[in-house]
Amino acid sequence: MDALSRLLILNAAEGSIDKNCHLSHDWQLPHAAGDLAVIRWHTVTEGGAEVELPSGEIYTLRPGRVVILPQNSAHRLSQKGEALTFIVCGSLQLQPSARYFLTALPEALWLAPDADSTTFRWLQAAIALMQQESSADRPGSNLLCSQQGAALFALAVRDWLTHNASSEKNVLNLLLHPRLGTVIFQMLEQPSHPWTVEALAGRVHMSRASFAQLFREVSDSTPLAVLTTLRMQIAAQALSRDSRSILLIAESVGYASESSFHKAFTRAFGCTPGEYRKRVQALGQPG
């Protein structure tokens, strides 16, 4: 069995459809940041919608496209165009331990197969089946919706891996690696630890040079660059969900200086930690 299949089976998700309705008249649906072990996804079967994230990214939903939010980030759905919109929103519940796996994914995954592909035809049929089963009280309906939702997630993760194989943001390839996965897990579990390349190499019984070379081959990045990426992602999750001061959040991800944390966070997200927190709060409220 391949590594991605093993990881997805280990983190088996239970899913459901949470909203399945027609919307009109300049509608908006705000969503606050939620449980880190829950994945949310959205699609439309008629009309169009926009999905806005704290990073400032905006995704346009049309029939045959699905946006998946592995970290349950704050976001706002709003009308796109004048047509009546039929929106389908779902969620996938994972075990609490899955938060490390989900943090290795980007804030949003985008599943938009070509219109003439088998995946596109399956996607249309799967969404229709989930709509039907969610509105029917029949034996096995919950399982069918859950399995189809899990398949959406698996396809989106695989597509992202395929198209971002050499990106430094693709931490999942490292997490899936039989040797380097150990150090990525430790970075995720202890982001405040003063990690060095030597210390990380020692965790997998490698020399510093061999470790750095293998890391570069797998990720096209360096251990400390990936550590920074993970620290910023964990900090963003904290800014979205608790009221601790920015200094305390900075310390929780390994920064003794608030100014150095500000600089690193601004490079990663294009805004300061305080601005990010305000965006999150705004997205969770009616606009």
mmCIF file with all atom_site columns, C-alpha atoms in Angstrom, residues 45-204:
data_model
loop_
_atom_site.group_PDB
_atom_site.id
_atom_site.type_symbol
_atom_site.label_atom_id
_atom_site.label_alt_id
_atom_site.label_comp_id
_atom_site.label_asym_id
_atom_site.label_entity_id
_atom_site.label_seq_id
_atom_site.pdbx_PDB_ins_code
_atom_site.Cartn_x
_atom_site.Cartn_y
_atom_site.Cartn_z
_atom_site.occupancy
_atom_site.B_iso_or_equiv
_atom_site.pdbx_formal_charge
_atom_site.auth_seq_id
_atom_site.auth_comp_id
_atom_site.auth_asym_id
_atom_site.auth_atom_id
_atom_site.pdbx_PDB_model_num
ATOM 1   C CA . THR A 1 45  ? -24.423 22.760 -8.164  1.00 0.00 ? 45  THR A CA 1
ATOM 2   C CA . GLU A 1 46  ? -26.025 25.938 -9.541  1.00 0.00 ? 46  GLU A CA 1
ATOM 3   C CA . GLY A 1 47  ? -24.835 29.543 -9.747  1.00 0.00 ? 47  GLY A CA 1
ATOM 4   C CA . GLY A 1 48  ? -21.568 30.668 -8.214  1.00 0.00 ? 48  GLY A CA 1
ATOM 5   C CA . ALA A 1 49  ? -19.965 31.636 -4.917  1.00 0.00 ? 49  ALA A CA 1
ATOM 6   C CA . GLU A 1 50  ? -16.770 33.163 -3.568  1.00 0.00 ? 50  GLU A CA 1
ATOM 7   C CA . VAL A 1 51  ? -14.776 31.792 -0.642  1.00 0.00 ? 51  VAL A CA 1
ATOM 8   C CA . GLU A 1 52  ? -12.593 34.349 1.177   1.00 0.00 ? 52  GLU A CA 1
ATOM 9   C CA . LEU A 1 53  ? -9.799  33.250 3.545   1.00 0.00 ? 53  LEU A CA 1
ATOM 10  C CA . PRO A 1 54  ? -7.810  35.171 6.200   1.00 0.00 ? 54  PRO A CA 1
ATOM 11  C CA . SER A 1 55  ? -4.768  35.155 3.904   1.00 0.00 ? 55  SER A CA 1
ATOM 12  C CA . GLY A 1 56  ? -6.760  37.298 1.473   1.00 0.00 ? 56  GLY A CA 1
ATOM 13  C CA . GLU A 1 57  ? -7.093  34.485 -1.061  1.00 0.00 ? 57  GLU A CA 1
ATOM 14  C CA . ILE A 1 58  ? -10.470 34.261 -2.797  1.00 0.00 ? 58  ILE A CA 1
ATOM 15  C CA . TYR A 1 59  ? -11.675 31.099 -4.538  1.00 0.00 ? 59  TYR A CA 1
ATOM 16  C CA . THR A 1 60  ? -14.529 31.144 -7.041  1.00 0.00 ? 60  THR A CA 1
ATOM 17  C CA . LEU A 1 61  ? -16.857 28.165 -6.868  1.00 0.00 ? 61  LEU A CA 1
ATOM 18  C CA . ARG A 1 62  ? -18.689 26.932 -9.941  1.00 0.00 ? 62  ARG A CA 1
ATOM 19  C CA . PRO A 1 63  ? -20.381 23.569 -10.520 1.00 0.00 ? 63  PRO A CA 1
ATOM 20  C CA . GLY A 1 64  ? -17.703 20.886 -10.720 1.00 0.00 ? 64  GLY A CA 1
ATOM 21  C CA . ARG A 1 65  ? -15.328 22.625 -8.301  1.00 0.00 ? 65  ARG A CA 1
ATOM 22  C CA . VAL A 1 66  ? -14.822 21.935 -4.599  1.00 0.00 ? 66  VAL A CA 1
ATOM 23  C CA . VAL A 1 67  ? -12.817 23.935 -2.052  1.00 0.00 ? 67  VAL A CA 1
ATOM 24  C CA . ILE A 1 68  ? -11.628 21.956 0.984   1.00 0.00 ? 68  ILE A CA 1
ATOM 25  C CA . LEU A 1 69  ? -10.323 23.605 4.158   1.00 0.00 ? 69  LEU A CA 1
ATOM 26  C CA . PRO A 1 70  ? -8.075  21.087 5.970   1.00 0.00 ? 70  PRO A CA 1
ATOM 27  C CA . GLN A 1 71  ? -7.428  23.414 8.925   1.00 0.00 ? 71  GLN A CA 1
ATOM 28  C CA . ASN A 1 72  ? -11.034 24.552 9.378   1.00 0.00 ? 72  ASN A CA 1
ATOM 29  C CA . SER A 1 73  ? -9.929  28.160 8.898   1.00 0.00 ? 73  SER A CA 1
ATOM 30  C CA . ALA A 1 74  ? -12.211 31.142 9.267   1.00 0.00 ? 74  ALA A CA 1
ATOM 31  C CA . HIS A 1 75  ? -13.796 31.990 5.920   1.00 0.00 ? 75  HIS A CA 1
ATOM 32  C CA . ARG A 1 76  ? -16.776 33.683 4.327   1.00 0.00 ? 76  ARG A CA 1
ATOM 33  C CA . LEU A 1 77  ? -18.940 32.389 1.501   1.00 0.00 ? 77  LEU A CA 1
ATOM 34  C CA . SER A 1 78  ? -20.725 35.002 -0.566  1.00 0.00 ? 78  SER A CA 1
ATOM 35  C CA . GLN A 1 79  ? -22.718 35.300 -3.761  1.00 0.00 ? 79  GLN A CA 1
ATOM 36  C CA . LYS A 1 80  ? -20.923 35.446 -7.104  1.00 0.00 ? 80  LYS A CA 1
ATOM 37  C CA . GLY A 1 81  ? -23.046 36.840 -9.892  1.00 0.00 ? 81  GLY A CA 1
ATOM 38  C CA . GLU A 1 82  ? -26.804 37.329 -9.950  1.00 0.00 ? 82  GLU A CA 1
ATOM 39  C CA . ALA A 1 83  ? -28.015 33.761 -10.413 1.00 0.00 ? 83  ALA A CA 1
ATOM 40  C CA . LEU A 1 84  ? -29.742 31.717 -7.744  1.00 0.00 ? 84  LEU A CA 1
ATOM 41  C CA . THR A 1 85  ? -27.121 29.580 -5.980  1.00 0.00 ? 85  THR A CA 1
ATOM 42  C CA . PHE A 1 86  ? -27.518 25.990 -4.817  1.00 0.00 ? 86  PHE A CA 1
ATOM 43  C CA . ILE A 1 87  ? -24.746 25.423 -2.319  1.00 0.00 ? 87  ILE A CA 1
ATOM 44  C CA . VAL A 1 88  ? -23.605 22.176 -0.734  1.00 0.00 ? 88  VAL A CA 1
ATOM 45  C CA . CYS A 1 89  ? -21.434 22.336 2.400   1.00 0.00 ? 89  CYS A CA 1
ATOM 46  C CA . GLY A 1 90  ? -19.955 19.353 4.184   1.00 0.00 ? 90  GLY A CA 1
ATOM 47  C CA . SER A 1 91  ? -17.522 18.403 6.912   1.00 0.00 ? 91  SER A CA 1
ATOM 48  C CA . LEU A 1 92  ? -15.200 15.548 7.810   1.00 0.00 ? 92  LEU A CA 1
ATOM 49  C CA . GLN A 1 93  ? -14.427 14.698 11.430  1.00 0.00 ? 93  GLN A CA 1
ATOM 50  C CA . LEU A 1 94  ? -11.012 13.153 12.178  1.00 0.00 ? 94  LEU A CA 1
ATOM 51  C CA . GLN A 1 95  ? -9.350  12.009 15.382  1.00 0.00 ? 95  GLN A CA 1
ATOM 52  C CA . PRO A 1 96  ? -7.701  14.829 17.425  1.00 0.00 ? 96  PRO A CA 1
ATOM 53  C CA . SER A 1 97  ? -4.259  13.402 16.603  1.00 0.00 ? 97  SER A CA 1
ATOM 54  C CA . ALA A 1 98  ? -4.881  14.199 12.913  1.00 0.00 ? 98  ALA A CA 1
ATOM 55  C CA . ARG A 1 99  ? -4.177  17.889 13.556  1.00 0.00 ? 99  ARG A CA 1
ATOM 56  C CA . TYR A 1 100 ? -0.488  17.300 12.803  1.00 0.00 ? 100 TYR A CA 1
ATOM 57  C CA . PHE A 1 101 ? -1.291  15.734 9.449   1.00 0.00 ? 101 PHE A CA 1
ATOM 58  C CA . LEU A 1 102 ? -3.746  18.531 8.603   1.00 0.00 ? 102 LEU A CA 1
ATOM 59  C CA . THR A 1 103 ? -1.212  21.233 9.546   1.00 0.00 ? 103 THR A CA 1
ATOM 60  C CA . ALA A 1 104 ? 1.101   19.774 6.897   1.00 0.00 ? 104 ALA A CA 1
ATOM 61  C CA . LEU A 1 105 ? -1.528  20.711 4.287   1.00 0.00 ? 105 LEU A CA 1
ATOM 62  C CA . PRO A 1 106 ? -2.242  24.181 2.890   1.00 0.00 ? 106 PRO A CA 1
ATOM 63  C CA . GLU A 1 107 ? -5.079  26.296 4.235   1.00 0.00 ? 107 GLU A CA 1
ATOM 64  C CA . ALA A 1 108 ? -7.188  25.407 1.195   1.00 0.00 ? 108 ALA A CA 1
ATOM 65  C CA . LEU A 1 109 ? -7.211  22.512 -1.272  1.00 0.00 ? 109 LEU A CA 1
ATOM 66  C CA . TRP A 1 110 ? -8.832  23.003 -4.646  1.00 0.00 ? 110 TRP A CA 1
ATOM 67  C CA . LEU A 1 111 ? -10.457 20.151 -6.550  1.00 0.00 ? 111 LEU A CA 1
ATOM 68  C CA . ALA A 1 112 ? -11.327 21.324 -10.070 1.00 0.00 ? 112 ALA A CA 1
ATOM 69  C CA . PRO A 1 113 ? -11.007 18.433 -12.542 1.00 0.00 ? 113 PRO A CA 1
ATOM 70  C CA . ASP A 1 114 ? -11.192 18.947 -16.301 1.00 0.00 ? 114 ASP A CA 1
ATOM 71  C CA . ALA A 1 115 ? -14.758 18.864 -17.593 1.00 0.00 ? 115 ALA A CA 1
ATOM 72  C CA . ASP A 1 116 ? -14.070 15.895 -19.881 1.00 0.00 ? 116 ASP A CA 1
ATOM 73  C CA . SER A 1 117 ? -12.341 13.789 -17.204 1.00 0.00 ? 117 SER A CA 1
ATOM 74  C CA . THR A 1 118 ? -13.583 10.738 -15.351 1.00 0.00 ? 118 THR A CA 1
ATOM 75  C CA . THR A 1 119 ? -13.001 12.557 -12.053 1.00 0.00 ? 119 THR A CA 1
ATOM 76  C CA . PHE A 1 120 ? -15.302 15.404 -13.131 1.00 0.00 ? 120 PHE A CA 1
ATOM 77  C CA . ARG A 1 121 ? -18.088 12.985 -13.989 1.00 0.00 ? 121 ARG A CA 1
ATOM 78  C CA . TRP A 1 122 ? -17.592 11.135 -10.719 1.00 0.00 ? 122 TRP A CA 1
ATOM 79  C CA . LEU A 1 123 ? -17.621 14.419 -8.792  1.00 0.00 ? 123 LEU A CA 1
ATOM 80  C CA . GLN A 1 124 ? -20.965 15.440 -10.265 1.00 0.00 ? 124 GLN A CA 1
ATOM 81  C CA . ALA A 1 125 ? -22.453 12.042 -9.483  1.00 0.00 ? 125 ALA A CA 1
ATOM 82  C CA . ALA A 1 126 ? -20.954 11.940 -5.961  1.00 0.00 ? 126 ALA A CA 1
ATOM 83  C CA . ILE A 1 127 ? -22.344 15.368 -5.023  1.00 0.00 ? 127 ILE A CA 1
ATOM 84  C CA . ALA A 1 128 ? -25.780 14.390 -6.377  1.00 0.00 ? 128 ALA A CA 1
ATOM 85  C CA . LEU A 1 129 ? -25.651 11.141 -4.394  1.00 0.00 ? 129 LEU A CA 1
ATOM 86  C CA . MET A 1 130 ? -24.686 12.943 -1.177  1.00 0.00 ? 130 MET A CA 1
ATOM 87  C CA . GLN A 1 131 ? -27.513 15.442 -1.662  1.00 0.00 ? 131 GLN A CA 1
ATOM 88  C CA . GLN A 1 132 ? -29.973 12.633 -2.167  1.00 0.00 ? 132 GLN A CA 1
ATOM 89  C CA . GLU A 1 133 ? -28.751 10.541 0.749   1.00 0.00 ? 133 GLU A CA 1
ATOM 90  C CA . SER A 1 134 ? -28.528 13.465 3.171   1.00 0.00 ? 134 SER A CA 1
ATOM 91  C CA . SER A 1 135 ? -32.197 14.283 2.610   1.00 0.00 ? 135 SER A CA 1
ATOM 92  C CA . ALA A 1 136 ? -33.346 10.651 2.886   1.00 0.00 ? 136 ALA A CA 1
ATOM 93  C CA . ASP A 1 137 ? -33.627 8.677  6.076   1.00 0.00 ? 137 ASP A CA 1
ATOM 94  C CA . ARG A 1 138 ? -32.517 5.365  4.630   1.00 0.00 ? 138 ARG A CA 1
ATOM 95  C CA . PRO A 1 139 ? -30.262 2.625  5.964   1.00 0.00 ? 139 PRO A CA 1
ATOM 96  C CA . GLY A 1 140 ? -26.610 3.328  5.180   1.00 0.00 ? 140 GLY A CA 1
ATOM 97  C CA . SER A 1 141 ? -27.130 6.999  4.189   1.00 0.00 ? 141 SER A CA 1
ATOM 98  C CA . ASN A 1 142 ? -24.675 8.316  6.764   1.00 0.00 ? 142 ASN A CA 1
ATOM 99  C CA . LEU A 1 143 ? -21.963 5.894  5.657   1.00 0.00 ? 143 LEU A CA 1
ATOM 100 C CA . LEU A 1 144 ? -22.456 6.697  1.971   1.00 0.00 ? 144 LEU A CA 1
ATOM 101 C CA . CYS A 1 145 ? -22.154 10.453 2.576   1.00 0.00 ? 145 CYS A CA 1
ATOM 102 C CA . SER A 1 146 ? -19.122 9.892  4.790   1.00 0.00 ? 146 SER A CA 1
ATOM 103 C CA . GLN A 1 147 ? -17.288 7.758  2.245   1.00 0.00 ? 147 GLN A CA 1
ATOM 104 C CA . GLN A 1 148 ? -17.984 10.112 -0.653  1.00 0.00 ? 148 GLN A CA 1
ATOM 105 C CA . GLY A 1 149 ? -16.740 13.081 1.413   1.00 0.00 ? 149 GLY A CA 1
ATOM 106 C CA . ALA A 1 150 ? -13.571 11.183 2.320   1.00 0.00 ? 150 ALA A CA 1
ATOM 107 C CA . ALA A 1 151 ? -13.016 10.406 -1.370  1.00 0.00 ? 151 ALA A CA 1
ATOM 108 C CA . LEU A 1 152 ? -13.293 14.141 -2.212  1.00 0.00 ? 152 LEU A CA 1
ATOM 109 C CA . PHE A 1 153 ? -10.579 14.860 0.340   1.00 0.00 ? 153 PHE A CA 1
ATOM 110 C CA . ALA A 1 154 ? -8.307  12.061 -0.906  1.00 0.00 ? 154 ALA A CA 1
ATOM 111 C CA . LEU A 1 155 ? -8.582  13.273 -4.503  1.00 0.00 ? 155 LEU A CA 1
ATOM 112 C CA . ALA A 1 156 ? -7.823  16.871 -3.484  1.00 0.00 ? 156 ALA A CA 1
ATOM 113 C CA . VAL A 1 157 ? -4.759  15.850 -1.451  1.00 0.00 ? 157 VAL A CA 1
ATOM 114 C CA . ARG A 1 158 ? -3.419  13.673 -4.258  1.00 0.00 ? 158 ARG A CA 1
ATOM 115 C CA . ASP A 1 159 ? -3.967  16.431 -6.817  1.00 0.00 ? 159 ASP A CA 1
ATOM 116 C CA . TRP A 1 160 ? -2.106  18.906 -4.615  1.00 0.00 ? 160 TRP A CA 1
ATOM 117 C CA . LEU A 1 161 ? 0.777   16.482 -4.131  1.00 0.00 ? 161 LEU A CA 1
ATOM 118 C CA . THR A 1 162 ? 0.966   15.901 -7.883  1.00 0.00 ? 162 THR A CA 1
ATOM 119 C CA . HIS A 1 163 ? 1.097   19.582 -8.756  1.00 0.00 ? 163 HIS A CA 1
ATOM 120 C CA . ASN A 1 164 ? 3.321   20.735 -5.887  1.00 0.00 ? 164 ASN A CA 1
ATOM 121 C CA . ALA A 1 165 ? 5.865   17.942 -5.704  1.00 0.00 ? 165 ALA A CA 1
ATOM 122 C CA . SER A 1 166 ? 8.860   20.295 -5.568  1.00 0.00 ? 166 SER A CA 1
ATOM 123 C CA . SER A 1 167 ? 7.320   23.188 -3.635  1.00 0.00 ? 167 SER A CA 1
ATOM 124 C CA . GLU A 1 168 ? 8.836   24.120 -0.283  1.00 0.00 ? 168 GLU A CA 1
ATOM 125 C CA . LYS A 1 169 ? 5.274   24.525 0.984   1.00 0.00 ? 169 LYS A CA 1
ATOM 126 C CA . ASN A 1 170 ? 4.612   20.858 0.370   1.00 0.00 ? 170 ASN A CA 1
ATOM 127 C CA . VAL A 1 171 ? 5.393   19.535 3.825   1.00 0.00 ? 171 VAL A CA 1
ATOM 128 C CA . LEU A 1 172 ? 3.231   16.475 3.246   1.00 0.00 ? 172 LEU A CA 1
ATOM 129 C CA . ASN A 1 173 ? 5.873   14.814 1.048   1.00 0.00 ? 173 ASN A CA 1
ATOM 130 C CA . LEU A 1 174 ? 8.254   15.091 3.986   1.00 0.00 ? 174 LEU A CA 1
ATOM 131 C CA . LEU A 1 175 ? 5.683   13.750 6.436   1.00 0.00 ? 175 LEU A CA 1
ATOM 132 C CA . LEU A 1 176 ? 5.090   10.767 4.132   1.00 0.00 ? 176 LEU A CA 1
ATOM 133 C CA . HIS A 1 177 ? 8.825   10.031 3.827   1.00 0.00 ? 177 HIS A CA 1
ATOM 134 C CA . PRO A 1 178 ? 9.816   6.860  5.727   1.00 0.00 ? 178 PRO A CA 1
ATOM 135 C CA . ARG A 1 179 ? 12.774  8.593  7.388   1.00 0.00 ? 179 ARG A CA 1
ATOM 136 C CA . LEU A 1 180 ? 12.114  12.320 7.362   1.00 0.00 ? 180 LEU A CA 1
ATOM 137 C CA . GLY A 1 181 ? 8.523   11.922 8.520   1.00 0.00 ? 181 GLY A CA 1
ATOM 138 C CA . THR A 1 182 ? 9.823   11.435 12.062  1.00 0.00 ? 182 THR A CA 1
ATOM 139 C CA . VAL A 1 183 ? 11.462  14.850 12.246  1.00 0.00 ? 183 VAL A CA 1
ATOM 140 C CA . ILE A 1 184 ? 8.474   16.623 10.655  1.00 0.00 ? 184 ILE A CA 1
ATOM 141 C CA . PHE A 1 185 ? 6.210   15.086 13.275  1.00 0.00 ? 185 PHE A CA 1
ATOM 142 C CA . GLN A 1 186 ? 8.562   16.299 16.019  1.00 0.00 ? 186 GLN A CA 1
ATOM 143 C CA . MET A 1 187 ? 8.615   19.820 14.552  1.00 0.00 ? 187 MET A CA 1
ATOM 144 C CA . LEU A 1 188 ? 4.807   19.800 14.586  1.00 0.00 ? 188 LEU A CA 1
ATOM 145 C CA . GLU A 1 189 ? 4.637   18.429 18.110  1.00 0.00 ? 189 GLU A CA 1
ATOM 146 C CA . GLN A 1 190 ? 7.270   20.779 19.574  1.00 0.00 ? 190 GLN A CA 1
ATOM 147 C CA . PRO A 1 191 ? 7.337   23.986 17.474  1.00 0.00 ? 191 PRO A CA 1
ATOM 148 C CA . SER A 1 192 ? 8.861   26.022 20.332  1.00 0.00 ? 192 SER A CA 1
ATOM 149 C CA . HIS A 1 193 ? 11.899  23.750 20.671  1.00 0.00 ? 193 HIS A CA 1
ATOM 150 C CA . PRO A 1 194 ? 15.170  25.435 19.548  1.00 0.00 ? 194 PRO A CA 1
ATOM 151 C CA . TRP A 1 195 ? 15.740  22.968 16.729  1.00 0.00 ? 195 TRP A CA 1
ATOM 152 C CA . THR A 1 196 ? 19.014  22.923 14.815  1.00 0.00 ? 196 THR A CA 1
ATOM 153 C CA . VAL A 1 197 ? 19.860  20.954 11.693  1.00 0.00 ? 197 VAL A CA 1
ATOM 154 C CA . GLU A 1 198 ? 22.326  18.896 13.727  1.00 0.00 ? 198 GLU A CA 1
ATOM 155 C CA . ALA A 1 199 ? 19.701  18.029 16.342  1.00 0.00 ? 199 ALA A CA 1
ATOM 156 C CA . LEU A 1 200 ? 17.130  17.053 13.710  1.00 0.00 ? 200 LEU A CA 1
ATOM 157 C CA . ALA A 1 201 ? 19.673  14.913 11.874  1.00 0.00 ? 201 ALA A CA 1
ATOM 158 C CA . GLY A 1 202 ? 20.518  13.176 15.134  1.00 0.00 ? 202 GLY A CA 1
ATOM 159 C CA . ARG A 1 203 ? 16.865  12.191 15.620  1.00 0.00 ? 203 ARG A CA 1
ATOM 160 C CA . VAL A 1 204 ? 17.084  9.997  12.516  1.00 0.00 ? 204 VAL A CA 1
#
